[in-house]
Amino acid sequence: MKISVIGCGYLGAVHAAAMASIGHDVVGIDLDPDKIASLSAGEAPFFEPGLPEILKQGVASGRLRFTTDMSEARGAAVHFVGVGTPQKKDGYAADLTYVNAAFAELAPYLSSGDIVAGKSTVPVGTAATLTPIVESAGATLVWNPEFLREGFAVKDTIDPDRLVVGVPAGDAGETAADVLREVYAPAVAKGTPFLVTDLATSELVKVAANAFLATKISFINAMAEIAEATGADVTQLAEAIGHDVRIGRRFLGAGIGFGGGCLPKDIRAFAARAEELGRGESVGFLREVDAINLRRRERAVTLVLDALDRDVVGKRITVLGAAFKPHSDDIRDSPALDVAVRLRGLGADVVVTDPQAIENARRQHPQLTYVEDRDEALRGADAVILVTEWDEYRRDLSPEHASSLTVGRVIVDGRNGLDAAAWRAAGWTYVGMGRP
Ligand code: NAD
């Protein structure tokens, strides 16, 4: 099938390459000429495992190309729109400037019978406002929210947990759902749940899923706060409640909390939208979820301060991680960098290392010192804080090896990922989050 993908960022570039990998003829379109040049050369403009391989294959096969020219969307049967929906600069709501512009730019190239499938995460009601522009071209608008996880984006796109397609009522909607089934034929053939809903439900499914995940993380972080006041251990608590299948262990990792280009802005946009709808109190708890999450970053800084007897000025502190999570170079709203910046603001000599995210981090926070090599970053440190759970730090760094590099013996485990007993046995002051 001929497909266009508008917006080739973390979502769109993967979507375009994945659609080509399952046999479609795909054109990816983005405003950013550098991104398009890199993608056209078969090179991923960001770190995402598995993306370089399918990009190269797609470009070499001739089934995948990229352009900045929107007119090349003409002739595609399905147009996926995956442009950004960041938080507004002056509030919590989503900034729909890019979505509105993308639809306006695409509209002249739509033909009767085309399907436009929104993939961006949008406030409920957005599809309804965009429907007239699509329908005036004789095309049909559906919403097909994306649930991919950065770091697993290729797998999640080709082989998702479920597919959700919001369609308008009537024959056009039914036909569009059938076309989307065809687009995702390999996943559908495998028996992947394919849920057809109305437009509003499909928009809500995405923000509800993110609200739930954020709430789960903040719940365990709230328990970490209580654990801190009582001498309890939140990691044991998480394990104990996680055995209950109704609760489940995943997303119960207490630590410095969530970040990234989705969860924080999505829960804020959801709360803002609910207020516009006069239902602010229904999701009022999301403000608390956000507040708990942000408090954990502050808490991590306090733990470092306390471990260094509140004297960090000029102390060398190695920050292990910059990306908002491992297997990604994404630093949008990264708790790791937030902690690094705060420590630096307190006068510490902060050295940040990360296997993939240094370039992005340096662009956003040039005031920090970056060292690519983990061991070089650790050399001479008075204290170390683990903030992104890369295997290089969590699994592969032994306390004995670290001892051969650092001056001090203080490690703050912002992700509760290290073996506390092993670090203590090696003579370190180990400080976890929500743990005695
Ligand atoms: P991103 O910032 O990485 O990518 C957005 C891209 O859209 C950019 O490359 C930008 O240049 C391009 N763009 C903006 N306006 C355009 C226009 N008019 N025409 C063509 N291209 C245009 O953002 P992202 O992380 O890919 O997220 C995109 C959307 O997908 C957001 O709504 C996000 O919430 C949602 N989403 C993201 C993820 C994720 O893990 N990144 C997962 C699910 C959903």
Short mmCIF file of C-alpha atoms and ligand atoms in Angstrom, two decimals:
data_model
loop_
_atom_site.label_atom_id
_atom_site.label_comp_id
_atom_site.label_asym_id
_atom_site.label_seq_id
_atom_site.Cartn_x
_atom_site.Cartn_y
_atom_site.Cartn_z
CA MET A 1 0.00 0.00 0.00
CA LYS A 2 1.16 3.56 -0.65
CA ILE A 3 1.66 5.35 2.63
CA SER A 4 2.84 8.79 3.68
CA VAL A 5 4.11 9.59 7.18
CA ILE A 6 4.04 13.26 8.14
CA GLY A 7 6.52 14.10 10.92
CA CYS A 8 9.65 11.93 11.13
CA GLY A 9 10.70 12.24 14.77
CA TYR A 10 10.94 9.44 17.33
CA LEU A 11 7.50 8.22 16.33
CA GLY A 12 7.31 9.00 12.63
CA ALA A 13 10.75 7.87 11.49
CA VAL A 14 10.21 4.50 13.15
CA HIS A 15 6.69 4.25 11.79
CA ALA A 16 7.83 5.01 8.24
CA ALA A 17 10.68 2.49 8.35
CA ALA A 18 8.52 -0.15 10.03
CA MET A 19 5.74 0.24 7.44
CA ALA A 20 8.32 -0.21 4.65
CA SER A 21 9.73 -3.25 6.44
CA ILE A 22 6.35 -4.98 6.28
CA GLY A 23 6.08 -4.33 2.56
CA HIS A 24 4.45 -0.92 2.08
CA ASP A 25 5.66 1.81 -0.24
CA VAL A 26 6.38 4.70 2.12
CA VAL A 27 7.30 8.37 1.88
CA GLY A 28 8.31 10.10 5.11
CA ILE A 29 7.87 13.88 5.22
CA ASP A 30 9.36 16.31 7.71
CA LEU A 31 10.14 20.03 7.84
CA ASP A 32 13.64 19.46 9.17
CA PRO A 33 16.06 19.20 6.22
CA ASP A 34 18.87 17.74 8.36
CA LYS A 35 16.63 14.94 9.61
CA ILE A 36 15.47 14.22 6.07
CA ALA A 37 19.04 14.18 4.73
CA SER A 38 20.08 11.72 7.40
CA LEU A 39 17.02 9.48 6.95
CA SER A 40 17.42 9.55 3.15
CA ALA A 41 20.98 8.30 3.60
CA GLY A 42 19.56 5.41 5.63
CA GLU A 43 20.94 6.85 8.87
CA ALA A 44 18.86 7.23 12.01
CA PRO A 45 18.95 10.83 13.29
CA PHE A 46 18.52 9.55 16.86
CA PHE A 47 19.38 6.42 18.81
CA GLU A 48 16.76 3.71 18.60
CA PRO A 49 17.77 0.03 18.63
CA GLY A 50 16.89 -1.76 15.39
CA LEU A 51 16.02 1.43 13.51
CA PRO A 52 19.27 1.74 11.49
CA GLU A 53 18.81 -1.77 10.11
CA ILE A 54 15.24 -1.33 8.87
CA LEU A 55 16.01 2.18 7.61
CA LYS A 56 18.91 0.96 5.50
CA GLN A 57 16.93 -1.99 4.16
CA GLY A 58 13.95 0.20 3.37
CA VAL A 59 15.93 2.88 1.58
CA ALA A 60 17.96 0.29 -0.36
CA SER A 61 14.78 -1.56 -1.41
CA GLY A 62 13.36 1.63 -2.92
CA ARG A 63 10.21 1.22 -0.80
CA LEU A 64 11.20 3.94 1.67
CA ARG A 65 12.11 7.53 0.89
CA PHE A 66 12.10 10.81 2.73
CA THR A 67 11.44 14.37 1.65
CA THR A 68 10.66 17.85 2.94
CA ASP A 69 8.16 18.32 0.13
CA MET A 70 4.58 17.82 1.32
CA SER A 71 3.30 17.50 -2.24
CA GLU A 72 4.89 14.05 -2.32
CA ALA A 73 2.14 12.85 -0.01
CA ARG A 74 -0.11 12.95 -3.08
CA GLY A 75 -1.08 9.48 -4.22
CA ALA A 76 -0.71 7.73 -0.88
CA ALA A 77 -3.80 5.83 0.23
CA VAL A 78 -3.09 6.36 3.94
CA HIS A 79 -1.42 9.41 5.46
CA PHE A 80 -0.15 8.99 9.02
CA VAL A 81 0.37 12.24 10.93
CA GLY A 82 2.85 11.97 13.79
CA VAL A 83 4.07 15.52 14.38
CA GLY A 84 4.90 16.76 17.87
CA THR A 85 2.38 17.90 20.48
CA PRO A 86 4.61 19.45 23.15
CA GLN A 87 3.45 21.25 26.28
CA LYS A 88 2.51 24.88 25.63
CA LYS A 89 5.18 27.33 26.72
CA ASP A 90 2.73 29.29 28.85
CA GLY A 91 0.63 26.53 30.38
CA TYR A 92 -0.07 22.84 30.85
CA ALA A 93 -2.16 22.27 27.73
CA ALA A 94 -0.85 20.63 24.56
CA ASP A 95 0.45 22.92 21.85
CA LEU A 96 -1.45 21.90 18.71
CA THR A 97 0.36 24.32 16.39
CA TYR A 98 2.27 21.54 14.64
CA VAL A 99 -0.76 19.29 14.23
CA ASN A 100 -2.91 22.09 12.84
CA ALA A 101 -0.15 23.20 10.47
CA ALA A 102 0.53 19.65 9.26
CA PHE A 103 -3.15 19.08 8.45
CA ALA A 104 -3.40 22.43 6.66
CA GLU A 105 -0.28 21.65 4.61
CA LEU A 106 -1.42 18.12 3.78
CA ALA A 107 -4.99 19.02 2.80
CA PRO A 108 -4.26 20.29 -0.75
CA TYR A 109 -2.66 16.94 -1.63
CA LEU A 110 -5.46 14.70 -0.40
CA SER A 111 -7.62 12.82 -2.89
CA SER A 112 -11.10 11.47 -2.51
CA GLY A 113 -11.03 8.12 -0.71
CA ASP A 114 -7.71 8.78 1.08
CA ILE A 115 -7.43 8.03 4.76
CA VAL A 116 -5.69 10.36 7.15
CA ALA A 117 -4.66 8.56 10.34
CA GLY A 118 -3.66 10.82 13.22
CA LYS A 119 -0.96 9.25 15.40
CA SER A 120 0.09 12.23 17.52
CA THR A 121 -1.12 12.22 21.12
CA VAL A 122 -3.82 14.89 21.20
CA PRO A 123 -6.41 16.29 23.59
CA VAL A 124 -9.78 14.59 23.22
CA GLY A 125 -11.85 16.51 20.68
CA THR A 126 -8.96 17.38 18.38
CA ALA A 127 -9.99 14.90 15.68
CA ALA A 128 -13.47 16.42 15.61
CA THR A 129 -12.00 19.86 14.91
CA LEU A 130 -9.76 18.46 12.15
CA THR A 131 -12.48 16.40 10.47
CA PRO A 132 -13.89 19.18 8.22
CA ILE A 133 -10.53 19.91 6.60
CA VAL A 134 -10.05 16.22 5.77
CA GLU A 135 -13.64 15.60 4.68
CA SER A 136 -13.68 18.63 2.39
CA ALA A 137 -11.10 16.74 0.29
CA GLY A 138 -13.36 13.67 0.25
CA ALA A 139 -10.95 11.85 2.58
CA THR A 140 -11.66 10.17 5.94
CA LEU A 141 -10.01 11.05 9.23
CA VAL A 142 -9.29 8.28 11.74
CA TRP A 143 -7.20 8.38 14.90
CA ASN A 144 -4.68 5.63 15.47
CA PRO A 145 -2.87 6.42 18.74
CA GLU A 146 0.66 5.14 19.16
CA PHE A 147 1.80 3.20 22.23
CA LEU A 148 5.44 2.54 21.28
CA ARG A 149 8.11 2.69 23.96
CA GLU A 150 11.33 4.42 23.00
CA GLY A 151 14.08 1.83 23.15
CA PHE A 152 11.64 -0.82 21.85
CA ALA A 153 9.99 1.33 19.21
CA VAL A 154 10.67 -0.91 16.22
CA LYS A 155 9.29 -4.01 17.88
CA ASP A 156 6.35 -2.08 19.32
CA THR A 157 5.45 -0.65 15.91
CA ILE A 158 5.68 -3.91 13.97
CA ASP A 159 4.33 -6.13 16.73
CA PRO A 160 2.26 -3.97 19.11
CA ASP A 161 0.27 -5.15 22.17
CA ARG A 162 -2.87 -3.82 20.56
CA LEU A 163 -4.01 -1.56 17.76
CA VAL A 164 -6.63 1.09 18.35
CA VAL A 165 -8.38 2.90 15.54
CA GLY A 166 -10.96 5.60 16.18
CA VAL A 167 -13.28 6.07 13.21
CA PRO A 168 -16.25 8.27 12.35
CA ALA A 169 -19.71 6.67 12.37
CA GLY A 170 -21.01 5.16 9.13
CA ASP A 171 -19.69 3.40 6.05
CA ALA A 172 -16.65 5.64 5.57
CA GLY A 173 -15.50 4.77 9.09
CA GLU A 174 -15.99 1.05 8.54
CA THR A 175 -14.11 1.15 5.26
CA ALA A 176 -11.28 3.10 6.89
CA ALA A 177 -11.02 0.52 9.70
CA ASP A 178 -10.72 -2.21 7.05
CA VAL A 179 -7.96 -0.29 5.28
CA LEU A 180 -6.05 0.10 8.58
CA ARG A 181 -6.43 -3.66 9.14
CA GLU A 182 -4.76 -4.12 5.79
CA VAL A 183 -1.96 -1.70 6.68
CA TYR A 184 -1.26 -3.67 9.84
CA ALA A 185 -1.92 -7.05 8.21
CA PRO A 186 1.05 -8.94 9.75
CA ALA A 187 0.08 -7.92 13.29
CA VAL A 188 -3.61 -8.54 12.64
CA ALA A 189 -2.81 -12.00 11.23
CA LYS A 190 -0.96 -12.79 14.45
CA GLY A 191 -4.11 -12.11 16.41
CA THR A 192 -3.08 -8.72 17.82
CA PRO A 193 -6.20 -7.15 19.35
CA PHE A 194 -7.56 -4.59 16.89
CA LEU A 195 -10.00 -2.26 18.59
CA VAL A 196 -12.25 -0.03 16.56
CA THR A 197 -13.72 2.86 18.54
CA ASP A 198 -15.17 6.29 17.94
CA LEU A 199 -12.73 9.15 17.51
CA ALA A 200 -13.03 10.57 21.02
CA THR A 201 -12.44 7.19 22.65
CA SER A 202 -9.32 6.58 20.60
CA GLU A 203 -7.89 9.96 21.64
CA LEU A 204 -8.72 9.24 25.27
CA VAL A 205 -7.29 5.71 25.23
CA LYS A 206 -3.80 7.09 24.71
CA VAL A 207 -3.86 9.72 27.44
CA ALA A 208 -5.66 7.35 29.80
CA ALA A 209 -2.93 4.74 29.29
CA ASN A 210 -0.21 7.28 30.02
CA ALA A 211 -2.11 8.69 32.99
CA PHE A 212 -2.38 5.18 34.43
CA LEU A 213 1.32 4.43 33.96
CA ALA A 214 2.37 7.76 35.45
CA THR A 215 0.04 7.18 38.39
CA LYS A 216 1.53 3.75 39.02
CA ILE A 217 5.05 5.18 39.13
CA SER A 218 4.03 8.05 41.36
CA PHE A 219 2.11 5.68 43.61
CA ILE A 220 5.23 3.70 44.38
CA ASN A 221 7.20 6.92 44.76
CA ALA A 222 4.61 8.14 47.26
CA MET A 223 5.18 4.87 49.12
CA ALA A 224 8.92 5.64 48.96
CA GLU A 225 8.23 8.93 50.74
CA ILE A 226 6.36 7.11 53.47
CA ALA A 227 9.09 4.47 53.64
CA GLU A 228 11.63 7.23 54.15
CA ALA A 229 9.68 8.52 57.13
CA THR A 230 9.39 5.09 58.71
CA GLY A 231 12.57 3.19 57.93
CA ALA A 232 10.72 0.79 55.63
CA ASP A 233 12.12 -0.43 52.31
CA VAL A 234 10.04 0.48 49.26
CA THR A 235 11.77 -2.10 47.04
CA GLN A 236 10.59 -4.90 49.32
CA LEU A 237 7.17 -3.31 49.50
CA ALA A 238 6.99 -3.17 45.68
CA GLU A 239 7.95 -6.78 45.39
CA ALA A 240 5.41 -7.84 47.98
CA ILE A 241 2.47 -5.94 46.48
CA GLY A 242 3.65 -6.73 42.93
CA HIS A 243 3.02 -10.45 43.46
CA ASP A 244 -0.66 -9.64 43.56
CA VAL A 245 -1.64 -10.16 39.92
CA ARG A 246 -4.23 -7.41 40.23
CA ILE A 247 -1.36 -5.00 40.96
CA GLY A 248 1.59 -6.44 39.02
CA ARG A 249 5.26 -5.70 39.56
CA ARG A 250 5.96 -3.65 36.43
CA PHE A 251 6.15 0.13 36.74
CA LEU A 252 6.59 -0.19 40.50
CA GLY A 253 10.22 0.92 40.47
CA ALA A 254 10.65 3.71 43.01
CA GLY A 255 13.37 6.20 42.17
CA ILE A 256 13.76 9.63 40.63
CA GLY A 257 10.56 9.20 38.64
CA PHE A 258 9.41 9.47 35.08
CA GLY A 259 10.32 11.93 32.35
CA GLY A 260 10.64 11.97 28.59
CA GLY A 261 8.72 13.49 25.74
CA CYS A 262 5.42 11.82 26.66
CA LEU A 263 4.31 11.05 30.23
CA PRO A 264 4.91 14.45 31.86
CA LYS A 265 3.38 16.56 29.09
CA ASP A 266 0.59 14.06 28.44
CA ILE A 267 -0.71 14.03 32.01
CA ARG A 268 -0.54 17.83 32.14
CA ALA A 269 -2.37 18.16 28.83
CA PHE A 270 -4.99 15.66 30.02
CA ALA A 271 -5.59 17.63 33.22
CA ALA A 272 -5.80 20.87 31.23
CA ARG A 273 -8.26 19.36 28.75
CA ALA A 274 -10.40 17.92 31.55
CA GLU A 275 -10.63 21.41 33.06
CA GLU A 276 -11.76 22.84 29.72
CA LEU A 277 -14.45 20.16 29.68
CA GLY A 278 -15.59 21.13 33.18
CA ARG A 279 -14.30 17.80 34.54
CA GLY A 280 -11.08 18.99 36.11
CA GLU A 281 -11.78 17.21 39.35
CA SER A 282 -12.06 13.83 37.60
CA VAL A 283 -8.34 13.84 36.94
CA GLY A 284 -7.30 16.28 39.67
CA PHE A 285 -5.12 13.48 41.04
CA LEU A 286 -2.84 13.89 38.01
CA ARG A 287 -1.57 17.16 39.50
CA GLU A 288 -0.55 15.16 42.57
CA VAL A 289 1.02 12.47 40.37
CA ASP A 290 3.08 15.21 38.70
CA ALA A 291 4.02 16.81 42.02
CA ILE A 292 5.13 13.51 43.59
CA ASN A 293 7.19 12.83 40.49
CA LEU A 294 8.97 16.18 40.61
CA ARG A 295 9.61 15.88 44.37
CA ARG A 296 11.67 12.74 43.78
CA ARG A 297 14.20 14.67 41.72
CA GLU A 298 14.60 17.11 44.59
CA ARG A 299 14.85 14.19 47.00
CA ALA A 300 17.73 12.66 45.01
CA VAL A 301 19.61 15.93 45.27
CA THR A 302 18.98 16.04 49.03
CA LEU A 303 20.33 12.50 49.38
CA VAL A 304 23.56 13.51 47.63
CA LEU A 305 23.82 16.61 49.82
CA ASP A 306 23.24 14.61 53.00
CA ALA A 307 25.74 11.94 52.00
CA LEU A 308 28.36 14.67 51.51
CA ASP A 309 27.50 16.38 54.82
CA ARG A 310 25.74 19.17 52.91
CA ASP A 311 29.01 20.37 51.49
CA VAL A 312 28.99 19.94 47.73
CA VAL A 313 30.70 23.13 46.60
CA GLY A 314 33.59 22.12 44.39
CA LYS A 315 32.94 18.42 45.04
CA ARG A 316 33.22 16.25 41.98
CA ILE A 317 29.97 14.40 41.44
CA THR A 318 29.65 11.89 38.63
CA VAL A 319 26.16 11.59 37.21
CA LEU A 320 25.63 8.22 35.53
CA GLY A 321 23.08 8.89 32.81
CA ALA A 322 21.51 11.78 30.95
CA ALA A 323 18.76 10.15 28.88
CA PHE A 324 15.30 9.98 30.47
CA LYS A 325 15.58 6.20 30.35
CA PRO A 326 18.02 3.59 29.03
CA HIS A 327 18.04 2.46 25.38
CA SER A 328 17.26 6.00 24.26
CA ASP A 329 19.10 9.25 23.56
CA ASP A 330 15.96 11.24 24.37
CA ILE A 331 16.59 13.90 27.01
CA ARG A 332 13.23 15.65 26.89
CA ASP A 333 12.21 16.38 30.50
CA SER A 334 14.90 13.96 31.68
CA PRO A 335 14.95 13.51 35.47
CA ALA A 336 18.62 12.54 35.13
CA LEU A 337 19.61 15.89 33.67
CA ASP A 338 17.35 17.75 36.05
CA VAL A 339 19.28 16.26 38.96
CA ALA A 340 22.60 17.07 37.29
CA VAL A 341 21.58 20.68 36.69
CA ARG A 342 20.39 21.11 40.29
CA LEU A 343 23.64 19.72 41.69
CA ARG A 344 25.61 22.00 39.45
CA GLY A 345 23.44 24.91 40.62
CA LEU A 346 24.51 24.09 44.19
CA GLY A 347 28.14 24.54 43.22
CA ALA A 348 29.17 20.94 42.65
CA ASP A 349 31.66 20.05 39.93
CA VAL A 350 29.25 17.84 37.97
CA VAL A 351 30.45 15.35 35.37
CA VAL A 352 27.75 13.70 33.27
CA THR A 353 28.20 10.54 31.25
CA ASP A 354 25.78 8.58 29.07
CA PRO A 355 26.29 5.97 26.36
CA GLN A 356 24.01 7.74 23.84
CA ALA A 357 22.60 11.04 25.03
CA ILE A 358 25.63 13.30 25.51
CA GLU A 359 25.21 15.17 22.24
CA ASN A 360 21.58 16.01 22.97
CA ALA A 361 22.35 16.84 26.60
CA ARG A 362 25.20 19.16 25.70
CA ARG A 363 23.00 21.09 23.30
CA GLN A 364 20.42 21.71 26.02
CA HIS A 365 22.73 22.14 29.03
CA PRO A 366 26.12 23.35 27.77
CA GLN A 367 27.06 24.42 31.30
CA LEU A 368 27.56 20.81 32.40
CA THR A 369 30.77 18.84 31.87
CA TYR A 370 30.35 15.73 29.73
CA VAL A 371 32.68 12.76 29.55
CA GLU A 372 31.88 9.96 27.15
CA ASP A 373 33.86 7.19 28.76
CA ARG A 374 32.22 5.86 31.92
CA ASP A 375 35.46 5.14 33.72
CA GLU A 376 36.96 8.52 32.84
CA ALA A 377 33.80 10.13 34.17
CA LEU A 378 34.17 8.23 37.45
CA ARG A 379 37.84 9.06 37.91
CA GLY A 380 38.38 11.33 40.90
CA ALA A 381 34.71 11.53 41.89
CA ASP A 382 33.77 12.39 45.46
CA ALA A 383 30.32 10.94 44.95
CA VAL A 384 28.41 9.10 42.26
CA ILE A 385 24.71 9.17 41.44
CA LEU A 386 23.04 6.66 39.16
CA VAL A 387 20.13 8.32 37.37
CA THR A 388 19.57 6.32 34.15
CA GLU A 389 19.47 2.53 34.34
CA TRP A 390 21.83 1.70 31.49
CA ASP A 391 23.31 -1.80 31.85
CA GLU A 392 26.75 -0.15 31.77
CA TYR A 393 25.96 1.35 35.18
CA ARG A 394 23.43 -0.93 36.78
CA ARG A 395 24.70 -4.35 35.75
CA ASP A 396 28.27 -3.95 34.58
CA LEU A 397 29.81 -1.57 37.10
CA SER A 398 31.19 -3.41 40.10
CA PRO A 399 31.83 -1.53 43.33
CA GLU A 400 35.39 -2.85 43.31
CA HIS A 401 36.06 -1.40 39.88
CA ALA A 402 34.41 1.89 40.84
CA SER A 403 36.63 2.02 43.94
CA SER A 404 39.70 1.91 41.72
CA LEU A 405 38.57 5.14 40.03
CA THR A 406 36.80 7.37 42.53
CA VAL A 407 38.16 9.31 45.48
CA GLY A 408 35.00 9.17 47.58
CA ARG A 409 32.88 6.14 48.38
CA VAL A 410 29.37 7.57 48.15
CA ILE A 411 26.84 6.17 45.71
CA VAL A 412 23.28 7.41 45.44
CA ASP A 413 21.13 4.96 43.52
CA GLY A 414 18.44 7.09 41.92
CA ARG A 415 16.87 4.04 40.29
CA ASN A 416 17.23 1.45 43.05
CA GLY A 417 18.96 -0.72 40.48
CA LEU A 418 22.20 -1.60 42.25
CA ASP A 419 22.97 -4.40 44.66
CA ALA A 420 23.07 -2.40 47.90
CA ALA A 421 24.70 -5.19 49.90
CA ALA A 422 27.54 -5.60 47.40
CA TRP A 423 28.30 -1.88 47.36
CA ARG A 424 28.23 -1.67 51.15
CA ALA A 425 30.43 -4.74 51.45
CA ALA A 426 32.97 -3.00 49.21
CA GLY A 427 33.12 -0.08 51.63
CA TRP A 428 30.71 2.29 49.96
CA THR A 429 28.03 4.44 51.54
CA TYR A 430 25.10 3.21 49.46
CA VAL A 431 21.97 5.39 49.46
CA GLY A 432 18.83 4.16 47.69
CA MET A 433 15.51 5.92 47.29
CA GLY A 434 12.85 4.94 49.80
CA ARG A 435 15.22 2.46 51.41
CA PRO A 436 16.85 2.53 54.80
P1 NAD B 1 9.47 14.59 17.71
O1 NAD B 1 9.58 15.99 18.16
O2 NAD B 1 10.61 13.65 17.82
O3 NAD B 1 9.01 14.57 16.19
C1 NAD B 1 8.07 15.42 15.63
C2 NAD B 1 8.51 15.71 14.19
O4 NAD B 1 7.47 16.40 13.49
C3 NAD B 1 9.75 16.60 14.09
O5 NAD B 1 10.75 15.93 13.35
C4 NAD B 1 9.24 17.86 13.38
O6 NAD B 1 10.22 18.45 12.55
C5 NAD B 1 8.09 17.30 12.60
N1 NAD B 1 7.11 18.30 12.16
C6 NAD B 1 6.56 19.31 12.88
N2 NAD B 1 5.69 19.99 12.12
C7 NAD B 1 5.67 19.40 10.91
C8 NAD B 1 4.97 19.65 9.70
N3 NAD B 1 4.09 20.65 9.60
N4 NAD B 1 5.21 18.85 8.65
C9 NAD B 1 6.09 17.83 8.73
N5 NAD B 1 6.78 17.54 9.85
C10 NAD B 1 6.57 18.32 10.92
O7 NAD B 1 8.21 14.00 18.49
P2 NAD B 1 7.83 12.46 18.73
O8 NAD B 1 8.45 11.97 19.97
O9 NAD B 1 8.03 11.70 17.46
O10 NAD B 1 6.28 12.60 19.02
C11 NAD B 1 5.35 12.87 17.99
C12 NAD B 1 3.94 12.62 18.53
O11 NAD B 1 3.81 11.26 18.87
C13 NAD B 1 3.62 13.39 19.81
O12 NAD B 1 2.26 13.72 19.81
C14 NAD B 1 3.90 12.37 20.90
O13 NAD B 1 3.18 12.63 22.07
C15 NAD B 1 3.41 11.11 20.23
N6 NAD B 1 4.02 9.87 20.74
C16 NAD B 1 5.36 9.79 20.91
C17 NAD B 1 5.92 8.63 21.39
C18 NAD B 1 7.39 8.53 21.68
O14 NAD B 1 7.79 7.59 22.37
N7 NAD B 1 8.23 9.44 21.21
C19 NAD B 1 5.10 7.52 21.69
C20 NAD B 1 3.74 7.63 21.46
C21 NAD B 1 3.20 8.81 20.99
#
